[in-house]
Amino acid sequence: MNAIIQTVETLDGPFTILADDRQRVLASGWTADQATILARLAVPVRPTEVREGETDAAAAALSFYAGDLSAIDAVAVKQTGTALQLTGWSALRSIEPGEPLTYTSFAARLGNPRAVRASASICARNAPALFVPCHRVLRSDGTLGGFAWGLDVKSSLLEREAARA
């Protein structure tokens, strides 16, 4: 599989997007380090060839940062995982900006309110960050919890969304 990689500057720092040849986002995050983005994917599904270029998703990310919170919604993603992970990643895309869920309520949305660890794992294994907004899930006590790209970025995203929602 061939892929395109692009880094754009955002208010939260460099944001790198890895997309396949059909412009579906495979992985993304707040770093300029391409190896870090590739490492978000399991070895069997990593692209064999990566070239720098323009991704359709970059415009959506920049529009999101310019205030159009819905710009990321139409971006196609491609994720590989278990049936539960795929269901969870799809459910993450239905969380409205400015209305974060707790891991418990996210687990309930997946049909099993006791599966808090599984819901946290789904968020942790989410490769196309921002486009699949795992940052919209909080600890049960309302605190930020973990985020692969740092709590400062997670906090900034949530504040941006709350202000615009």
PDB file of C-alpha atoms in Angstrom:
ATOM      1  CA  MET A   1       0.000   0.000   0.000  1.00  0.00           C
ATOM      2  CA  ASN A   2       1.181   3.499  -0.835  1.00  0.00           C
ATOM      3  CA  ALA A   3       0.505   6.509   1.370  1.00  0.00           C
ATOM      4  CA  ILE A   4       0.854  10.273   1.463  1.00  0.00           C
ATOM      5  CA  ILE A   5       2.103  12.150   4.509  1.00  0.00           C
ATOM      6  CA  GLN A   6       1.687  15.854   5.217  1.00  0.00           C
ATOM      7  CA  THR A   7       2.411  18.091   8.187  1.00  0.00           C
ATOM      8  CA  VAL A   8       0.528  21.346   8.763  1.00  0.00           C
ATOM      9  CA  GLU A   9       0.923  23.930  11.502  1.00  0.00           C
ATOM     10  CA  THR A  10      -1.962  24.276  13.964  1.00  0.00           C
ATOM     11  CA  LEU A  11      -2.511  26.283  17.130  1.00  0.00           C
ATOM     12  CA  ASP A  12      -1.549  23.101  18.999  1.00  0.00           C
ATOM     13  CA  GLY A  13       1.687  22.614  17.050  1.00  0.00           C
ATOM     14  CA  PRO A  14       2.574  20.530  14.009  1.00  0.00           C
ATOM     15  CA  PHE A  15      -0.129  18.078  12.951  1.00  0.00           C
ATOM     16  CA  THR A  16       0.848  15.205  10.662  1.00  0.00           C
ATOM     17  CA  ILE A  17      -1.597  13.237   8.534  1.00  0.00           C
ATOM     18  CA  LEU A  18      -0.944   9.880   6.874  1.00  0.00           C
ATOM     19  CA  ALA A  19      -3.488   9.038   4.165  1.00  0.00           C
ATOM     20  CA  ASP A  20      -3.805   6.158   1.738  1.00  0.00           C
ATOM     21  CA  ASP A  21      -3.985   6.563  -2.034  1.00  0.00           C
ATOM     22  CA  ARG A  22      -7.778   7.061  -1.719  1.00  0.00           C
ATOM     23  CA  GLN A  23      -7.228   9.985   0.706  1.00  0.00           C
ATOM     24  CA  ARG A  24      -8.528   8.034   3.723  1.00  0.00           C
ATOM     25  CA  VAL A  25      -6.693   8.996   6.911  1.00  0.00           C
ATOM     26  CA  LEU A  26      -4.763   6.064   8.354  1.00  0.00           C
ATOM     27  CA  ALA A  27      -3.095   7.907  11.222  1.00  0.00           C
ATOM     28  CA  SER A  28      -2.625  11.462  12.422  1.00  0.00           C
ATOM     29  CA  GLY A  29      -1.390  13.390  15.412  1.00  0.00           C
ATOM     30  CA  TRP A  30       0.331  16.422  16.839  1.00  0.00           C
ATOM     31  CA  THR A  31       3.931  15.818  15.853  1.00  0.00           C
ATOM     32  CA  ALA A  32       6.210  16.532  12.918  1.00  0.00           C
ATOM     33  CA  ASP A  33       7.901  13.144  13.402  1.00  0.00           C
ATOM     34  CA  GLN A  34       6.698  10.914  10.573  1.00  0.00           C
ATOM     35  CA  ALA A  35       8.023   7.765  12.260  1.00  0.00           C
ATOM     36  CA  THR A  36       5.800   8.450  15.271  1.00  0.00           C
ATOM     37  CA  ILE A  37       2.742   8.631  13.010  1.00  0.00           C
ATOM     38  CA  LEU A  38       3.673   5.405  11.208  1.00  0.00           C
ATOM     39  CA  ALA A  39       4.200   3.691  14.559  1.00  0.00           C
ATOM     40  CA  ARG A  40       0.515   4.302  15.405  1.00  0.00           C
ATOM     41  CA  LEU A  41      -0.299   1.550  12.888  1.00  0.00           C
ATOM     42  CA  ALA A  42       0.269  -2.161  13.446  1.00  0.00           C
ATOM     43  CA  VAL A  43       3.160  -3.441  11.338  1.00  0.00           C
ATOM     44  CA  PRO A  44       0.980  -5.589   9.009  1.00  0.00           C
ATOM     45  CA  VAL A  45      -1.122  -2.571   7.966  1.00  0.00           C
ATOM     46  CA  ARG A  46       1.666  -0.001   7.607  1.00  0.00           C
ATOM     47  CA  PRO A  47       2.135   1.392   4.106  1.00  0.00           C
ATOM     48  CA  THR A  48       5.059  -0.021   2.163  1.00  0.00           C
ATOM     49  CA  GLU A  49       5.789   3.291   0.497  1.00  0.00           C
ATOM     50  CA  VAL A  50       5.234   6.770   1.948  1.00  0.00           C
ATOM     51  CA  ARG A  51       5.756  10.009   0.064  1.00  0.00           C
ATOM     52  CA  GLU A  52       5.244  13.597   1.089  1.00  0.00           C
ATOM     53  CA  GLY A  53       2.318  15.305  -0.567  1.00  0.00           C
ATOM     54  CA  GLU A  54      -0.992  17.043   0.013  1.00  0.00           C
ATOM     55  CA  THR A  55      -3.822  15.289   1.784  1.00  0.00           C
ATOM     56  CA  ASP A  56      -7.473  16.259   1.519  1.00  0.00           C
ATOM     57  CA  ALA A  57      -7.687  15.926   5.294  1.00  0.00           C
ATOM     58  CA  ALA A  58      -5.235  18.785   5.876  1.00  0.00           C
ATOM     59  CA  ALA A  59      -7.769  21.347   4.659  1.00  0.00           C
ATOM     60  CA  ALA A  60     -10.369  19.890   7.029  1.00  0.00           C
ATOM     61  CA  ALA A  61      -7.954  20.049   9.971  1.00  0.00           C
ATOM     62  CA  LEU A  62      -7.127  23.681   9.211  1.00  0.00           C
ATOM     63  CA  SER A  63     -10.847  24.496   8.854  1.00  0.00           C
ATOM     64  CA  PHE A  64     -11.465  22.859  12.241  1.00  0.00           C
ATOM     65  CA  TYR A  65      -8.816  25.119  13.779  1.00  0.00           C
ATOM     66  CA  ALA A  66     -10.376  28.129  12.013  1.00  0.00           C
ATOM     67  CA  GLY A  67     -13.642  27.404  13.840  1.00  0.00           C
ATOM     68  CA  ASP A  68     -15.548  24.984  11.597  1.00  0.00           C
ATOM     69  CA  LEU A  69     -15.819  22.103  14.072  1.00  0.00           C
ATOM     70  CA  SER A  70     -17.801  19.986  11.603  1.00  0.00           C
ATOM     71  CA  ALA A  71     -15.037  20.117   8.965  1.00  0.00           C
ATOM     72  CA  ILE A  72     -13.496  16.897  10.311  1.00  0.00           C
ATOM     73  CA  ASP A  73     -16.761  14.933  10.169  1.00  0.00           C
ATOM     74  CA  ALA A  74     -16.695  14.162   6.444  1.00  0.00           C
ATOM     75  CA  VAL A  75     -13.043  13.100   6.336  1.00  0.00           C
ATOM     76  CA  ALA A  76     -12.778   9.445   5.380  1.00  0.00           C
ATOM     77  CA  VAL A  77     -10.684   7.246   7.651  1.00  0.00           C
ATOM     78  CA  LYS A  78      -9.477   3.676   7.331  1.00  0.00           C
ATOM     79  CA  GLN A  79      -9.022   1.659  10.503  1.00  0.00           C
ATOM     80  CA  THR A  80      -8.256  -1.998  11.052  1.00  0.00           C
ATOM     81  CA  GLY A  81      -9.228  -3.700  14.293  1.00  0.00           C
ATOM     82  CA  THR A  82     -11.626  -5.996  16.083  1.00  0.00           C
ATOM     83  CA  ALA A  83     -15.387  -5.681  15.647  1.00  0.00           C
ATOM     84  CA  LEU A  84     -15.600  -3.917  19.037  1.00  0.00           C
ATOM     85  CA  GLN A  85     -12.822  -1.479  18.102  1.00  0.00           C
ATOM     86  CA  LEU A  86     -14.465  -0.662  14.762  1.00  0.00           C
ATOM     87  CA  THR A  87     -17.813  -0.109  16.519  1.00  0.00           C
ATOM     88  CA  GLY A  88     -16.103   2.068  19.117  1.00  0.00           C
ATOM     89  CA  TRP A  89     -14.232   4.167  16.587  1.00  0.00           C
ATOM     90  CA  SER A  90     -17.469   4.730  14.695  1.00  0.00           C
ATOM     91  CA  ALA A  91     -19.188   5.739  17.944  1.00  0.00           C
ATOM     92  CA  LEU A  92     -16.419   8.243  18.705  1.00  0.00           C
ATOM     93  CA  ARG A  93     -17.320  10.057  15.499  1.00  0.00           C
ATOM     94  CA  SER A  94     -20.876  10.549  16.791  1.00  0.00           C
ATOM     95  CA  ILE A  95     -19.819  12.440  19.950  1.00  0.00           C
ATOM     96  CA  GLU A  96     -20.783  16.065  19.428  1.00  0.00           C
ATOM     97  CA  PRO A  97     -18.153  18.785  19.877  1.00  0.00           C
ATOM     98  CA  GLY A  98     -18.525  20.453  23.267  1.00  0.00           C
ATOM     99  CA  GLU A  99     -20.362  17.428  24.701  1.00  0.00           C
ATOM    100  CA  PRO A 100     -17.632  15.030  25.862  1.00  0.00           C
ATOM    101  CA  LEU A 101     -18.526  11.661  27.365  1.00  0.00           C
ATOM    102  CA  THR A 102     -16.941   9.804  30.249  1.00  0.00           C
ATOM    103  CA  TYR A 103     -15.385   6.395  29.613  1.00  0.00           C
ATOM    104  CA  THR A 104     -18.376   4.924  31.497  1.00  0.00           C
ATOM    105  CA  SER A 105     -20.954   6.663  29.312  1.00  0.00           C
ATOM    106  CA  PHE A 106     -18.935   5.791  26.206  1.00  0.00           C
ATOM    107  CA  ALA A 107     -18.937   2.127  27.309  1.00  0.00           C
ATOM    108  CA  ALA A 108     -22.722   2.363  27.796  1.00  0.00           C
ATOM    109  CA  ARG A 109     -23.059   3.778  24.287  1.00  0.00           C
ATOM    110  CA  LEU A 110     -21.222   0.652  23.097  1.00  0.00           C
ATOM    111  CA  GLY A 111     -23.793  -1.498  24.909  1.00  0.00           C
ATOM    112  CA  ASN A 112     -21.781  -2.504  27.982  1.00  0.00           C
ATOM    113  CA  PRO A 113     -21.509   0.124  30.750  1.00  0.00           C
ATOM    114  CA  ARG A 114     -19.040  -2.082  32.667  1.00  0.00           C
ATOM    115  CA  ALA A 115     -16.575  -2.216  29.763  1.00  0.00           C
ATOM    116  CA  VAL A 116     -14.755   0.931  30.872  1.00  0.00           C
ATOM    117  CA  ARG A 117     -11.295  -0.553  30.244  1.00  0.00           C
ATOM    118  CA  ALA A 118     -12.331  -1.659  26.765  1.00  0.00           C
ATOM    119  CA  SER A 119     -13.644   1.814  25.975  1.00  0.00           C
ATOM    120  CA  ALA A 120     -10.372   3.358  27.187  1.00  0.00           C
ATOM    121  CA  SER A 121      -8.421   0.876  25.050  1.00  0.00           C
ATOM    122  CA  ILE A 122     -10.481   1.816  21.985  1.00  0.00           C
ATOM    123  CA  CYS A 123      -9.505   5.447  22.528  1.00  0.00           C
ATOM    124  CA  ALA A 124      -5.858   4.596  23.125  1.00  0.00           C
ATOM    125  CA  ARG A 125      -5.613   2.565  19.901  1.00  0.00           C
ATOM    126  CA  ASN A 126      -7.265   5.226  17.744  1.00  0.00           C
ATOM    127  CA  ALA A 127      -4.758   6.115  15.019  1.00  0.00           C
ATOM    128  CA  PRO A 128      -6.549   8.915  13.067  1.00  0.00           C
ATOM    129  CA  ALA A 129      -6.666  11.395  15.956  1.00  0.00           C
ATOM    130  CA  LEU A 130      -8.867  14.466  15.523  1.00  0.00           C
ATOM    131  CA  PHE A 131     -10.827  12.876  12.657  1.00  0.00           C
ATOM    132  CA  VAL A 132     -11.956  10.143  15.071  1.00  0.00           C
ATOM    133  CA  PRO A 133     -12.258  12.410  18.120  1.00  0.00           C
ATOM    134  CA  CYS A 134     -11.101  10.235  20.995  1.00  0.00           C
ATOM    135  CA  HIS A 135     -10.178  13.455  22.806  1.00  0.00           C
ATOM    136  CA  ARG A 136     -13.917  13.817  23.547  1.00  0.00           C
ATOM    137  CA  VAL A 137     -13.819  11.019  26.163  1.00  0.00           C
ATOM    138  CA  LEU A 138     -12.950  11.835  29.778  1.00  0.00           C
ATOM    139  CA  ARG A 139     -12.363   9.906  32.982  1.00  0.00           C
ATOM    140  CA  SER A 140     -15.467   9.098  35.002  1.00  0.00           C
ATOM    141  CA  ASP A 141     -14.654  11.958  37.405  1.00  0.00           C
ATOM    142  CA  GLY A 142     -14.548  14.410  34.487  1.00  0.00           C
ATOM    143  CA  THR A 143     -10.767  14.829  34.432  1.00  0.00           C
ATOM    144  CA  LEU A 144      -8.851  14.565  31.184  1.00  0.00           C
ATOM    145  CA  GLY A 145      -7.306  11.120  31.558  1.00  0.00           C
ATOM    146  CA  GLY A 146      -4.756  10.026  28.988  1.00  0.00           C
ATOM    147  CA  PHE A 147      -4.172  11.210  25.442  1.00  0.00           C
ATOM    148  CA  ALA A 148      -1.430   9.996  23.127  1.00  0.00           C
ATOM    149  CA  TRP A 149      -0.624  13.562  22.071  1.00  0.00           C
ATOM    150  CA  GLY A 150      -0.487  15.077  25.566  1.00  0.00           C
ATOM    151  CA  LEU A 151      -3.003  16.505  27.972  1.00  0.00           C
ATOM    152  CA  ASP A 152      -2.231  20.073  26.841  1.00  0.00           C
ATOM    153  CA  VAL A 153      -3.454  19.241  23.327  1.00  0.00           C
ATOM    154  CA  LYS A 154      -6.505  17.381  24.652  1.00  0.00           C
ATOM    155  CA  SER A 155      -7.402  20.306  26.915  1.00  0.00           C
ATOM    156  CA  SER A 156      -6.931  22.793  24.078  1.00  0.00           C
ATOM    157  CA  LEU A 157      -9.165  20.783  21.735  1.00  0.00           C
ATOM    158  CA  LEU A 158     -11.921  20.459  24.351  1.00  0.00           C
ATOM    159  CA  GLU A 159     -11.743  24.172  25.216  1.00  0.00           C
ATOM    160  CA  ARG A 160     -11.890  25.108  21.508  1.00  0.00           C
ATOM    161  CA  GLU A 161     -14.909  22.875  20.992  1.00  0.00           C
ATOM    162  CA  ALA A 162     -16.721  24.097  24.121  1.00  0.00           C
ATOM    163  CA  ALA A 163     -16.239  27.716  23.057  1.00  0.00           C
ATOM    164  CA  ARG A 164     -17.656  27.090  19.561  1.00  0.00           C
ATOM    165  CA  ALA A 165     -20.357  24.506  20.296  1.00  0.00           C
TER     166      ALA A 165
END
